[in-house]
Tab-separated table of C-alpha atoms and ligand atoms in Angstrom:
chain	number	residue	atom	x	y	z
A	1	UNK	CA	84.823	98.570	66.571
A	2	UNK	CA	85.055	102.348	66.884
A	3	UNK	CA	84.048	102.710	70.446
A	4	UNK	CA	85.950	102.610	73.699
A	5	UNK	CA	86.310	99.159	75.248
A	6	UNK	CA	86.611	100.125	78.876
A	7	UNK	CA	88.372	97.439	80.897
A	8	UNK	CA	89.698	99.627	83.700
A	9	UNK	CA	86.806	99.535	86.124
A	10	UNK	CA	89.102	99.174	89.148
A	11	UNK	CA	90.400	102.656	88.319
A	12	UNK	CA	86.929	104.124	88.038
A	13	UNK	CA	83.486	103.238	86.719
A	14	UNK	CA	80.883	104.902	84.538
A	15	UNK	CA	78.188	106.601	86.595
A	16	UNK	CA	74.980	104.580	86.352
A	17	UNK	CA	72.132	106.436	84.582
A	18	UNK	CA	69.805	105.656	87.509
A	19	UNK	CA	72.342	107.242	89.870
A	20	UNK	CA	72.657	110.327	87.665
A	21	UNK	CA	68.893	110.682	87.578
A	22	UNK	CA	68.699	110.367	91.372
A	23	UNK	CA	71.251	113.166	91.822
A	24	UNK	CA	69.953	115.708	89.318
A	25	UNK	CA	67.237	117.284	91.428
A	26	UNK	CA	69.772	118.132	94.145
A	27	UNK	CA	71.696	120.250	91.647
A	28	UNK	CA	68.364	121.779	90.570
A	29	UNK	CA	65.423	122.769	92.727
A	30	UNK	CA	66.605	120.972	95.930
A	31	UNK	CA	69.882	122.825	96.465
A	32	UNK	CA	69.562	123.558	100.203
A	33	UNK	CA	72.277	123.333	102.835
A	34	UNK	CA	71.373	120.532	105.234
A	35	UNK	CA	72.315	122.701	108.225
A	36	UNK	CA	69.699	125.373	107.360
A	37	UNK	CA	66.538	125.520	109.471
A	38	UNK	CA	64.006	126.280	106.713
A	39	UNK	CA	62.236	123.890	104.328
A	40	UNK	CA	64.934	123.705	101.656
A	41	UNK	CA	67.527	122.895	104.319
A	42	UNK	CA	65.312	120.363	106.066
A	43	UNK	CA	64.693	118.644	102.737
A	44	UNK	CA	68.448	118.318	102.239
A	45	UNK	CA	68.835	116.940	105.786
A	46	UNK	CA	66.095	114.401	105.109
A	47	UNK	CA	67.800	113.308	101.885
A	48	UNK	CA	71.087	112.765	103.707
A	49	UNK	CA	69.532	110.865	106.605
A	50	UNK	CA	67.502	108.685	104.234
A	51	UNK	CA	70.698	107.870	102.335
A	52	UNK	CA	72.495	107.095	105.595
A	53	UNK	CA	69.698	104.771	106.759
A	54	UNK	CA	69.594	102.999	103.401
A	55	UNK	CA	73.360	102.406	103.498
A	56	UNK	CA	73.220	101.285	107.143
A	57	UNK	CA	70.547	98.731	106.173
A	58	UNK	CA	72.788	97.392	103.405
A	59	UNK	CA	75.894	97.231	105.622
A	60	UNK	CA	73.899	95.827	108.593
A	61	UNK	CA	74.850	98.573	111.014
A	62	UNK	CA	73.325	101.638	112.659
A	63	UNK	CA	72.853	104.867	110.657
A	64	UNK	CA	75.062	106.734	113.146
A	65	UNK	CA	77.893	104.368	112.196
A	66	UNK	CA	77.917	105.681	108.601
A	67	UNK	CA	80.036	108.740	107.741
A	68	UNK	CA	80.179	110.461	104.359
A	69	UNK	CA	83.645	111.537	103.183
A	70	UNK	CA	85.208	112.910	100.018
A	71	UNK	CA	86.702	109.632	98.752
A	72	UNK	CA	88.131	106.248	99.667
A	73	UNK	CA	91.503	107.805	100.424
A	74	UNK	CA	89.937	110.100	103.009
A	75	UNK	CA	87.996	107.255	104.666
A	76	UNK	CA	91.208	105.188	104.893
A	77	UNK	CA	93.057	108.141	106.433
A	78	UNK	CA	90.367	108.891	109.009
A	79	UNK	CA	90.093	105.226	109.985
A	80	UNK	CA	93.801	104.501	110.352
A	81	UNK	CA	95.335	107.820	111.413
A	82	UNK	CA	92.249	108.781	113.423
A	83	UNK	CA	92.230	105.548	115.424
A	84	UNK	CA	95.998	105.401	115.898
A	85	UNK	CA	96.114	108.980	117.193
A	86	UNK	CA	93.063	108.528	119.421
A	87	UNK	CA	94.398	105.411	121.113
A	88	UNK	CA	98.122	106.128	121.124
A	89	UNK	CA	98.229	105.786	124.907
A	90	UNK	CA	96.921	102.234	124.520
A	91	UNK	CA	99.611	101.277	122.014
A	92	UNK	CA	101.609	102.745	119.153
A	93	UNK	CA	101.949	99.781	116.800
A	94	UNK	CA	100.103	99.440	113.491
A	95	UNK	CA	99.973	96.430	111.150
A	96	UNK	CA	99.007	96.488	107.514
A	97	UNK	CA	99.762	94.309	104.482
A	98	UNK	CA	102.269	94.559	101.645
A	99	UNK	CA	99.574	94.827	98.971
A	100	UNK	CA	97.538	97.739	100.297
A	101	UNK	CA	96.605	100.745	98.208
A	102	UNK	CA	98.816	103.814	98.668
A	103	UNK	CA	95.933	105.442	100.561
A	104	UNK	CA	96.708	102.982	103.365
A	105	UNK	CA	100.467	102.479	102.954
A	106	UNK	CA	101.290	106.189	102.818
A	107	UNK	CA	99.046	106.890	105.824
A	108	UNK	CA	100.875	104.262	107.841
A	109	UNK	CA	104.270	105.634	106.744
A	110	UNK	CA	103.165	109.137	107.713
A	111	UNK	CA	102.202	107.840	111.158
A	112	UNK	CA	105.709	106.373	111.372
A	113	UNK	CA	107.049	109.933	111.163
A	114	UNK	CA	104.854	110.809	114.162
A	115	UNK	CA	106.500	108.103	116.254
A	116	UNK	CA	104.201	105.146	115.533
A	117	UNK	CA	105.778	101.777	114.844
A	118	UNK	CA	104.480	99.797	111.901
A	119	UNK	CA	104.843	96.317	110.450
A	120	UNK	CA	103.887	94.898	107.080
A	121	UNK	CA	102.342	91.446	106.738
A	122	UNK	CA	103.628	89.436	103.775
A	123	UNK	CA	101.405	87.877	101.164
A	124	UNK	CA	101.785	84.385	99.768
A	125	UNK	CA	102.612	83.720	96.104
A	126	UNK	CA	98.904	83.955	95.285
A	127	UNK	CA	98.659	87.500	96.647
A	128	UNK	CA	96.696	86.535	99.741
A	129	UNK	CA	97.860	87.707	103.161
A	130	UNK	CA	99.948	85.177	105.077
A	131	UNK	CA	97.934	84.854	108.284
A	132	UNK	CA	100.753	83.154	110.214
A	133	UNK	CA	103.070	86.017	109.394
A	134	UNK	CA	100.414	88.563	110.309
A	135	UNK	CA	99.821	86.856	113.664
A	136	UNK	CA	103.554	86.778	114.378
A	137	UNK	CA	103.706	90.565	113.992
A	138	UNK	CA	101.148	91.270	116.722
A	139	UNK	CA	102.581	92.857	119.874
A	140	UNK	CA	100.979	93.970	123.133
A	141	UNK	CA	101.215	97.518	121.721
A	142	UNK	CA	99.356	96.745	118.455
A	143	UNK	CA	96.405	99.106	118.323
A	144	UNK	CA	95.054	98.777	114.767
A	145	UNK	CA	95.325	96.360	111.853
A	146	UNK	CA	94.285	97.431	108.369
A	147	UNK	CA	93.997	94.811	105.624
A	148	UNK	CA	92.099	95.331	102.395
A	149	UNK	CA	89.122	93.161	101.392
A	150	UNK	CA	89.921	92.726	97.679
A	151	UNK	CA	93.118	93.836	96.017
A	152	UNK	CA	92.784	96.493	93.323
A	153	UNK	CA	95.527	95.069	91.095
A	154	UNK	CA	95.010	91.316	91.267
A	155	UNK	CA	91.485	91.032	92.654
A	156	UNK	CA	92.742	88.644	95.376
A	157	UNK	CA	90.183	88.301	98.169
A	158	UNK	CA	91.692	88.599	101.632
A	159	UNK	CA	90.663	86.540	104.698
A	160	UNK	CA	88.822	89.405	106.391
A	161	UNK	CA	86.717	87.281	108.683
A	162	UNK	CA	89.766	85.383	109.988
A	163	UNK	CA	91.642	88.638	110.603
A	164	UNK	CA	88.686	90.235	112.373
A	165	UNK	CA	88.456	87.171	114.648
A	166	UNK	CA	92.144	87.479	115.544
A	167	UNK	CA	91.690	91.207	116.214
A	168	UNK	CA	88.666	90.677	118.422
A	169	UNK	CA	90.508	88.051	120.504
A	170	UNK	CA	93.428	90.422	121.011
A	171	UNK	CA	91.446	93.644	121.510
A	172	UNK	CA	92.887	95.256	118.367
A	173	UNK	CA	90.836	97.564	116.129
A	174	UNK	CA	90.356	96.254	112.596
A	175	UNK	CA	89.852	98.361	109.491
A	176	UNK	CA	89.312	97.025	105.998
A	177	UNK	CA	89.598	98.956	102.749
A	178	UNK	CA	86.625	97.453	100.895
A	179	UNK	CA	86.858	99.856	97.951
A	180	UNK	CA	87.199	97.032	95.405
A	181	UNK	CA	84.636	94.752	97.050
A	182	UNK	CA	81.415	96.725	96.618
A	183	UNK	CA	79.027	94.985	94.262
A	184	UNK	CA	81.236	91.896	94.213
A	185	UNK	CA	81.343	90.564	97.804
A	186	UNK	CA	79.148	90.770	100.890
A	187	UNK	CA	79.464	94.066	102.748
A	188	UNK	CA	77.695	92.847	105.893
A	189	UNK	CA	79.804	94.473	108.614
A	190	UNK	CA	78.542	92.138	111.353
A	191	UNK	CA	79.336	88.994	109.363
A	192	UNK	CA	82.755	90.381	108.455
A	193	UNK	CA	83.374	91.446	112.057
A	194	UNK	CA	85.082	94.697	111.073
A	195	UNK	CA	85.336	97.804	113.263
A	196	UNK	CA	85.806	100.135	110.302
A	197	UNK	CA	85.313	99.784	106.573
A	198	UNK	CA	86.042	102.092	103.629
A	199	UNK	CA	83.984	102.391	100.432
A	200	UNK	CA	84.431	104.725	97.449
A	201	UNK	CA	81.512	105.700	95.200
A	202	UNK	CA	83.325	105.862	91.894
A	203	UNK	CA	84.242	102.177	92.048
A	204	UNK	CA	80.583	101.133	91.972
A	205	UNK	CA	78.980	103.477	89.455
A	206	UNK	CA	78.521	106.577	91.631
A	207	UNK	CA	80.556	109.705	90.796
A	208	UNK	CA	84.119	110.446	91.884
A	209	UNK	CA	84.493	112.498	95.051
A	210	UNK	CA	82.266	110.666	97.516
A	211	UNK	CA	83.264	107.998	100.017
A	212	UNK	CA	81.771	106.142	102.947
A	213	UNK	CA	83.371	105.229	106.238
A	214	UNK	CA	81.656	102.661	108.425
A	215	UNK	CA	82.898	103.193	111.988
A	216	UNK	CA	81.505	100.971	114.682
A	217	UNK	CA	79.864	102.814	117.544
A	218	UNK	CA	82.370	102.901	120.399
A	219	UNK	CA	85.440	103.257	118.178
A	220	UNK	CA	86.566	106.860	118.447
A	221	UNK	CA	88.856	108.764	116.103
A	222	UNK	CA	90.749	112.038	116.093
A	223	UNK	CA	89.438	113.847	112.986
A	224	UNK	CA	91.737	114.978	110.198
A	225	UNK	CA	89.975	118.329	109.777
A	226	UNK	CA	88.179	120.728	112.108
A	227	UNK	CA	85.094	122.826	111.536
A	228	UNK	CA	81.357	122.451	112.131
A	229	UNK	CA	79.514	119.510	113.636
A	230	UNK	CA	78.779	117.771	110.338
A	231	UNK	CA	79.104	113.980	110.354
A	232	UNK	CA	79.420	113.995	114.162
A	233	UNK	CA	82.557	116.160	113.774
A	234	UNK	CA	84.383	113.127	112.359
A	235	UNK	CA	84.298	114.776	108.927
A	236	UNK	CA	83.284	118.433	109.196
A	237	UNK	CA	82.277	120.325	106.036
A	238	UNK	CA	78.958	121.052	104.313
A	239	UNK	CA	77.539	117.755	103.112
A	240	UNK	CA	77.523	116.992	99.383
A	241	UNK	CA	73.806	116.248	99.099
A	242	UNK	CA	73.640	115.157	95.431
A	243	UNK	CA	76.592	112.821	95.776
A	244	UNK	CA	75.304	111.392	99.052
A	245	UNK	CA	71.968	110.627	97.364
A	246	UNK	CA	73.957	109.191	94.440
A	247	UNK	CA	76.210	106.898	96.446
A	248	UNK	CA	73.223	105.489	98.370
A	249	UNK	CA	71.441	104.724	95.096
A	250	UNK	CA	74.596	103.215	93.578
A	251	UNK	CA	75.191	100.992	96.593
A	252	UNK	CA	71.585	99.858	96.546
A	253	UNK	CA	71.886	98.861	92.867
A	254	UNK	CA	75.311	97.244	93.387
A	255	UNK	CA	74.135	95.101	96.289
A	256	UNK	CA	70.596	94.286	95.114
A	257	UNK	CA	71.805	93.292	91.644
A	258	UNK	CA	75.066	91.695	92.773
A	259	UNK	CA	74.104	88.123	91.926
A	260	UNK	CA	72.939	89.134	88.451
A	261	UNK	CA	76.068	91.196	87.785
A	262	UNK	CA	78.449	88.511	89.051
A	263	UNK	CA	76.664	85.947	86.860
A	264	UNK	CA	77.250	88.248	83.876
A	265	UNK	CA	80.849	89.282	84.625
A	266	UNK	CA	82.440	86.052	85.945
A	267	UNK	CA	82.075	84.018	82.699
A	268	UNK	CA	83.498	86.968	80.719
A	269	UNK	CA	86.564	87.057	82.958
A	270	UNK	CA	86.898	83.269	82.592
A	271	UNK	CA	86.798	83.588	78.807
A	272	UNK	CA	89.364	86.394	78.855
A	273	UNK	CA	91.635	84.292	81.068
A	274	UNK	CA	91.193	81.105	79.059
A	275	UNK	CA	91.816	82.787	75.713
A	276	UNK	CA	94.866	84.748	76.899
A	277	UNK	CA	96.544	81.781	78.572
A	278	UNK	CA	95.888	79.413	75.663
A	279	UNK	CA	96.484	81.806	72.753
A	280	UNK	CA	99.297	84.065	73.959
A	281	UNK	CA	102.688	82.539	74.617
A	282	UNK	CA	104.538	83.230	77.852
A	283	UNK	CA	101.551	84.667	79.640
A	284	UNK	CA	101.232	83.970	83.364
A	285	UNK	CA	98.486	84.705	85.843
A	286	UNK	CA	98.853	87.081	88.758
A	287	UNK	CA	95.214	86.650	89.817
A	288	UNK	CA	94.406	83.703	92.101
A	289	UNK	CA	91.225	81.620	91.968
A	290	UNK	CA	90.072	83.359	95.171
A	291	UNK	CA	89.489	86.679	93.449
A	292	UNK	CA	86.666	89.095	92.729
A	293	UNK	CA	84.691	88.321	89.587
A	294	UNK	CA	85.865	91.297	87.531
A	295	UNK	CA	89.664	91.444	87.883
A	296	UNK	CA	92.286	89.636	85.833
A	297	UNK	CA	95.983	90.435	86.061
A	298	UNK	CA	98.370	88.773	83.621
A	299	UNK	CA	102.115	89.123	83.003
A	300	UNK	CA	103.496	88.838	79.493
A	301	UNK	CA	107.111	87.746	79.693
A	302	UNK	CA	109.704	90.126	78.296
A	303	UNK	CA	107.204	92.898	77.537
A	304	UNK	CA	106.656	96.341	79.045
A	305	UNK	CA	103.165	96.896	80.401
A	306	UNK	CA	103.323	100.545	79.332
A	307	UNK	CA	103.950	99.775	75.665
A	308	UNK	CA	101.091	97.240	75.610
A	309	UNK	CA	98.805	99.776	77.303
A	310	UNK	CA	99.593	102.486	74.738
A	311	UNK	CA	99.216	100.107	71.794
A	312	UNK	CA	95.864	98.833	73.070
A	313	UNK	CA	94.722	102.429	73.568
A	314	UNK	CA	95.203	102.970	69.822
A	315	UNK	CA	92.460	100.372	69.352
A	316	UNK	CA	90.257	102.069	71.960
A	317	UNK	CA	90.946	99.378	74.566
A	318	UNK	CA	91.533	100.853	78.021
A	319	UNK	CA	93.463	98.742	80.521
A	320	UNK	CA	95.936	99.436	83.283
A	321	UNK	CA	99.421	98.354	84.270
A	322	UNK	CA	98.983	98.779	87.999
A	323	UNK	CA	96.883	100.982	90.235
A	324	UNK	CA	95.812	104.169	88.448
A	325	UNK	CA	97.571	106.324	90.999
A	326	UNK	CA	100.964	104.812	90.301
A	327	UNK	CA	100.760	104.614	86.525
A	328	UNK	CA	102.776	107.448	85.101
A	329	UNK	CA	105.686	106.265	87.209
A	330	UNK	CA	107.731	103.403	85.826
A	331	UNK	CA	108.168	101.751	89.206
A	332	UNK	CA	107.009	98.141	88.995
A	333	UNK	CA	103.858	97.333	90.930
A	334	UNK	CA	104.531	96.817	94.655
A	335	UNK	CA	101.658	94.309	94.701
A	336	UNK	CA	103.123	92.022	92.033
A	337	UNK	CA	106.585	92.317	93.614
A	338	UNK	CA	105.142	91.430	97.042
A	339	UNK	CA	103.898	88.163	95.506
A	340	UNK	CA	107.518	87.230	94.846
A	341	UNK	CA	107.503	87.933	91.101
A	342	UNK	CA	110.682	89.423	89.639
A	343	UNK	CA	110.915	92.975	88.271
A	344	UNK	CA	110.559	91.905	84.621
A	345	UNK	CA	107.373	89.969	85.359
A	346	UNK	CA	105.991	92.895	87.354
A	347	UNK	CA	106.849	95.310	84.518
A	348	UNK	CA	105.052	93.108	82.007
A	349	UNK	CA	101.751	92.960	83.885
A	350	UNK	CA	98.409	94.179	82.625
A	351	UNK	CA	95.232	94.505	84.658
A	352	UNK	CA	91.877	93.972	82.994
A	353	UNK	CA	88.916	95.002	85.151
A	354	UNK	CA	85.424	94.345	83.840
A	355	UNK	CA	82.027	95.755	84.802
A	356	UNK	CA	78.334	95.054	84.364
A	357	UNK	CA	78.579	96.956	81.066
A	358	UNK	CA	81.292	94.682	79.571
A	359	UNK	CA	80.167	92.477	76.672
A	360	UNK	CA	81.452	89.192	75.240
A	361	UNK	CA	82.135	90.944	71.935
A	362	UNK	CA	84.435	93.369	73.769
A	363	UNK	CA	86.330	90.495	75.388
A	364	UNK	CA	86.887	88.783	72.028
A	365	UNK	CA	87.898	92.067	70.395
A	366	UNK	CA	90.369	92.716	73.239
A	367	UNK	CA	92.056	89.317	72.975
A	368	UNK	CA	92.268	89.558	69.168
A	369	UNK	CA	93.908	92.999	69.331
A	370	UNK	CA	96.137	91.990	72.274
A	371	UNK	CA	97.499	89.084	70.226
A	372	UNK	CA	98.372	91.457	67.376
A	373	UNK	CA	99.960	94.007	69.690
A	374	UNK	CA	102.076	91.428	71.502
A	375	UNK	CA	103.187	89.774	68.287
A	376	UNK	CA	104.239	93.164	66.921
A	377	UNK	CA	106.112	94.210	70.077
A	378	UNK	CA	107.793	90.808	70.449
A	379	UNK	CA	108.961	90.960	66.840
A	380	UNK	CA	110.965	94.139	67.557
A	381	UNK	CA	111.792	93.515	71.228
A	382	UNK	CA	115.419	92.806	72.151
A	383	UNK	CA	114.236	90.570	75.065
A	384	UNK	CA	111.748	88.306	73.187
B	1	PLP	N1	91.659	101.777	98.093
B	1	PLP	C1	91.658	101.010	97.002
B	1	PLP	C2	91.781	99.534	97.144
B	1	PLP	C3	91.540	101.595	95.737
B	1	PLP	O1	91.546	100.811	94.644
B	1	PLP	C4	91.425	102.996	95.635
B	1	PLP	C5	91.370	103.658	94.315
B	1	PLP	O2	91.950	103.189	93.353
B	1	PLP	C6	91.416	103.750	96.820
B	1	PLP	C7	91.533	103.106	98.035
B	1	PLP	C8	91.266	105.229	96.797
B	1	PLP	O3	89.936	105.609	96.578
B	1	PLP	P1	89.605	107.067	96.032
B	1	PLP	O4	90.006	107.107	94.601
B	1	PLP	O5	88.121	107.225	96.213
B	1	PLP	O6	90.356	108.031	96.880
């Protein structure tokens, strides 16, 4: 097999051809600025508002509750820092979980430097937030809780509905980072009961550099940047019309075809899991049963994730050893450590993340090559 076997779809995804096609005309003849008063500008405005309405329909909210941003990181920052700063007179305490993406954890730490207090909810061994611990952290001053919907490293699905119920009872704002949930789980904001929700286009076959923030009407934020009145001044800056059209199309495909895609991907993940656990010695699962259909995280005892990653790359197989943002550093994954695994186990973890484009042949090829790679590394490893 001479092609790339791409199993790193939690890092980013291939832009869907239908999405690319949808965007092209906004790089071509329809290049207007949506703030301009003439036809070209009004066309751009119409494109943006149509995209917003389409997304609002999918998320079961009002169009004015949808904000376009530059990425998931930016949506997380606006939601958490924006809310905390806006309501700091109400309370200065923030709660998040130990397995969040750095886009959330670093934002919370930054707020700590501004005088906010923060607490981190533990996860259980299976990587799912410990609700009793989370509840015990709530104080009268807690103003916002941010817990992700699906974890990017293990795929573990978090009890969002339960957390939103707790938040509503206590009058606390609730944000969820749903970046890894799009196309895999329901995004119905009313059913989930969330006040704010983050999505990122490049995780569901739109391009990189476009994000969505759902912000319930009535929740106010201090913006991160200042400028014109774009996006209700929550996110000023000339709107990226092609990418906005693209993310709306991508979300429509992801949600409309979700059942079909899950039915394709889930059995492939099951096969990958079954073959690895039965054919490769000393392999242990870091992904619980309650996980999104595309993510499988496995630790191979005594091995370095980095060396497996590089060896697999020689065969054209692309996987990850943690979140993309932290690979390059040799720090073990904070997510795997938070689940109570030791440093060696965390170091030996590999994340496989599948997509609608993954084939059974690719899964078999991956396991066959992985067996060779591990056998070779174990033969020369001092740890065994
Ligand atoms: N949140 C999660 C759970 C992610 O997996 C990622 C990206 O890996 C982000 C946030 C950041 O999104 P973006 O790359 O669009 O900034």
